[in-house]
Coordinates of C-alpha atoms in Angstrom, one line a residue:
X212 CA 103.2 -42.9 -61.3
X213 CA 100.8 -39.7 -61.2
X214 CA 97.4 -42.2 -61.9
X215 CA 96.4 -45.4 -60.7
X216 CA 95.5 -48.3 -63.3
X217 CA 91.6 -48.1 -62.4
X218 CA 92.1 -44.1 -63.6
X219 CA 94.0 -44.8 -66.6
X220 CA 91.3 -47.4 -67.6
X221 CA 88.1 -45.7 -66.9
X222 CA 89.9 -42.6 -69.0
X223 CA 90.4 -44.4 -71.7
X224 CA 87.0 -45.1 -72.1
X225 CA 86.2 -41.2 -72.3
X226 CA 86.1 -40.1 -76.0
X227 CA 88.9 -37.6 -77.4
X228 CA 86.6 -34.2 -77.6
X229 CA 87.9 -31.5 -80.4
X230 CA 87.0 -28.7 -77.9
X231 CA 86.1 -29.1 -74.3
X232 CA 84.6 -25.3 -72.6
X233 CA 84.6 -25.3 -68.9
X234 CA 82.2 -23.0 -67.6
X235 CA 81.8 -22.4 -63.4
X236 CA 78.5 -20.9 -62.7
X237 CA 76.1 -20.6 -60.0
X238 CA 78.0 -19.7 -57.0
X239 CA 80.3 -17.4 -59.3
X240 CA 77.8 -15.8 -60.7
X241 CA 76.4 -15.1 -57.3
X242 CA 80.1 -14.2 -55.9
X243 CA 80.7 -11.5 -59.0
X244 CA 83.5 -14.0 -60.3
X245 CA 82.3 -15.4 -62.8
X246 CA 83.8 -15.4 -66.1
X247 CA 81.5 -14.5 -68.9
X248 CA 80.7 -14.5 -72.5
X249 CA 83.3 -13.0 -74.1
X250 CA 86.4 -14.6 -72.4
X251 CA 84.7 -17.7 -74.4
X252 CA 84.2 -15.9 -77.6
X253 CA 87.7 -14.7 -77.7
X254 CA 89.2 -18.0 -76.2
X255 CA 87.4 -19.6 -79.2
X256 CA 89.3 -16.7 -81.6
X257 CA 92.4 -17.2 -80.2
X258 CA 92.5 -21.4 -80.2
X259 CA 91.0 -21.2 -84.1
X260 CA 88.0 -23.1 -83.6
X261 CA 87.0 -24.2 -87.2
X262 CA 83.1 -23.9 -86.6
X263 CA 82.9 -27.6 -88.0
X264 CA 85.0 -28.1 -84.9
X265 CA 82.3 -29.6 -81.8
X266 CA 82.6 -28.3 -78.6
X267 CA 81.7 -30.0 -74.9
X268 CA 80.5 -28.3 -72.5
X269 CA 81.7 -29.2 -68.6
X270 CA 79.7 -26.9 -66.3
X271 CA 78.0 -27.3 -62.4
X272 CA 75.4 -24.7 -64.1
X273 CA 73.3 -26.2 -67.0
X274 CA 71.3 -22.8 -67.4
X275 CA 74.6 -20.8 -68.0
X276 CA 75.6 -23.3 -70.0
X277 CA 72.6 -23.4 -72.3
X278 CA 72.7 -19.8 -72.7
X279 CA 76.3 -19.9 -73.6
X280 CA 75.7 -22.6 -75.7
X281 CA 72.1 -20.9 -77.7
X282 CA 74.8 -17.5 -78.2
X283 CA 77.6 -19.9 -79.6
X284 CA 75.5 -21.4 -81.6
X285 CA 73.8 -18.1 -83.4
X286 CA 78.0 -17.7 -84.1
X287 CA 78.1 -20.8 -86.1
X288 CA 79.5 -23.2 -83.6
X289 CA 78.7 -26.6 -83.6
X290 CA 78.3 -29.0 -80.5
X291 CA 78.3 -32.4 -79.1
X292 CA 74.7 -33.7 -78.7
X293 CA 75.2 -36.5 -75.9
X294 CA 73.5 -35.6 -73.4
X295 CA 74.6 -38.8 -71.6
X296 CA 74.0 -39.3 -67.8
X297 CA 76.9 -40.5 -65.7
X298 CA 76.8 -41.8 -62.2
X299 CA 79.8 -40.1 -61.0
X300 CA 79.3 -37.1 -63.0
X301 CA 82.6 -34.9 -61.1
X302 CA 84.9 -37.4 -62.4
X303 CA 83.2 -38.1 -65.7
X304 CA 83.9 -33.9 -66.2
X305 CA 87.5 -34.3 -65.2
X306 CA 88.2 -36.8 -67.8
X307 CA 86.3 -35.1 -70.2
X308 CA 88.1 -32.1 -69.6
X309 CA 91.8 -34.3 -69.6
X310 CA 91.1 -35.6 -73.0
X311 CA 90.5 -32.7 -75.1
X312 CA 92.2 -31.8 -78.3
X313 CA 91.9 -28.3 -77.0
X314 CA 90.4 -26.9 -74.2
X315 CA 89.0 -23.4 -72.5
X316 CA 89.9 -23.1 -69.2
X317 CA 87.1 -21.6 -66.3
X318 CA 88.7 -20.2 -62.8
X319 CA 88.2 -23.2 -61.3
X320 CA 91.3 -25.1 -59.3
X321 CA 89.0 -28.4 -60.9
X322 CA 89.6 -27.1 -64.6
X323 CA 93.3 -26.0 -63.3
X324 CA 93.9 -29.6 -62.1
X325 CA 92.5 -31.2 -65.2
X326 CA 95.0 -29.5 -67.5
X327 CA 97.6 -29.9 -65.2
X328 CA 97.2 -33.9 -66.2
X329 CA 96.6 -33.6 -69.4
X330 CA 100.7 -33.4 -69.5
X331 CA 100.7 -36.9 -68.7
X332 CA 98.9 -37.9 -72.0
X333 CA 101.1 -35.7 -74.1
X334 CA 98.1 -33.6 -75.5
X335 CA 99.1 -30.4 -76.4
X336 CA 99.7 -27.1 -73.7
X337 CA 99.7 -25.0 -77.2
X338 CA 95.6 -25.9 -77.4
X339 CA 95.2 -24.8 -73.4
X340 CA 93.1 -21.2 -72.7
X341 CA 93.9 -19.9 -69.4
X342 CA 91.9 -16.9 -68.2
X343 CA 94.7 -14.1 -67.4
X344 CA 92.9 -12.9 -64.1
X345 CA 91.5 -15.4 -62.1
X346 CA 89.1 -13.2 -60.5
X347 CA 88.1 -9.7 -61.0
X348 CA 90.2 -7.4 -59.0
X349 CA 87.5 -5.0 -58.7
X350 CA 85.6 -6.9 -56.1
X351 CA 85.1 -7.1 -52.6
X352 CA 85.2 -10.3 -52.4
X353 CA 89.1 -11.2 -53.5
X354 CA 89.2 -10.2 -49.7
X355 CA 87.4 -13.2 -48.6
X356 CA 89.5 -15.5 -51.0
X357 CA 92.8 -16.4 -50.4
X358 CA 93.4 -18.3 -53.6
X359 CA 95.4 -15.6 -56.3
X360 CA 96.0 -17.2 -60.0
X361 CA 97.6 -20.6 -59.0
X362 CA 99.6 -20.1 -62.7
X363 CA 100.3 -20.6 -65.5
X364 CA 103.3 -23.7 -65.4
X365 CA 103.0 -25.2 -68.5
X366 CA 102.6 -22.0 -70.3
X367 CA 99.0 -22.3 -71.5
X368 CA 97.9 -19.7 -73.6
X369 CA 96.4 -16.7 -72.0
X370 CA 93.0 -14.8 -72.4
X371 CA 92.0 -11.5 -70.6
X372 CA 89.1 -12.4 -68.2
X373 CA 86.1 -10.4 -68.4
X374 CA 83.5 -11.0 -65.4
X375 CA 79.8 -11.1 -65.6
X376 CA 78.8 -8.2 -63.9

């Protein structure tokens, strides 16, 4: 079995979000990787949010994510208001991310792994955004990552990637 009892418990206590946005900022928007606005606008299109739909967002950058959240909301979009604090907010995020009626992949290998296991639960791979590039191939920097696209293996829908630049 792919989770242990203590997992399965503690992720049954997480809620069932209608839309969960990952968002990876700080050091990718330092690195030139970052993915920006309108990869979430048109992952939003493509999934056909309802704008009575609420959306969560999991991000390591609360600035980005407010200013994502302030241009999303001028579009209509509605959002979760717990601002809840959790002691072991990494694995809180993964389990948010998991249990998701539908959910907006960032280019992060955390975000990757998190819909990965959403499988397990039988939620849906139709209501998965993947970007399509995993990091702008304009950039110096893919030479100092090794990591390509890891896939796409359970055939999540996919979203050209546009890069804050």
């Amino acid at each position: 079995e792919i989770f242990s009892i203590s997992f399965i418990k503690y992720l049954k206590k997480i809620k069932l979000h209608d839309v969960v946005l990952s968002l990876r900022g700080r050091d990718y928007i330092d690195l030139g990787i970052c993915l920006d606005e309108n990869y979430y606008i048109n992952s939003l299109k493509k999934l056909k949010i309802k704008k009575k739909e609420k959306i969560k967002i999991v991000s390591d950058d609360s600035h980005y994510a407010k200013k994502l959240k302030k241009l999303l909301k001028k579009k209509g979009y509605s959002f979760y208001t717990d601002n809840q604090y959790y002691q072991n907010k990494s694995l809180n995020d993964f389990l948010v991310l998991i249990k998701s009626k539908k959910l907006i992949m960032s280019n992060s290998s955390f975000c990757w792994w998190a819909s990965v296991c959403r499988k397990k639960l039988n939620l849906k791979s139709s209501n998965v955004i993947c970007p399509k590039e995993w990091f702008p191939d304009n950039k110096n920097i893919i030479k100092t990552i090794t990591v390509n696209h890891p896939g796409n293996p359970l055939n999540w829908k996919l979203v050209k990637s546009e890069f804050i630049v």
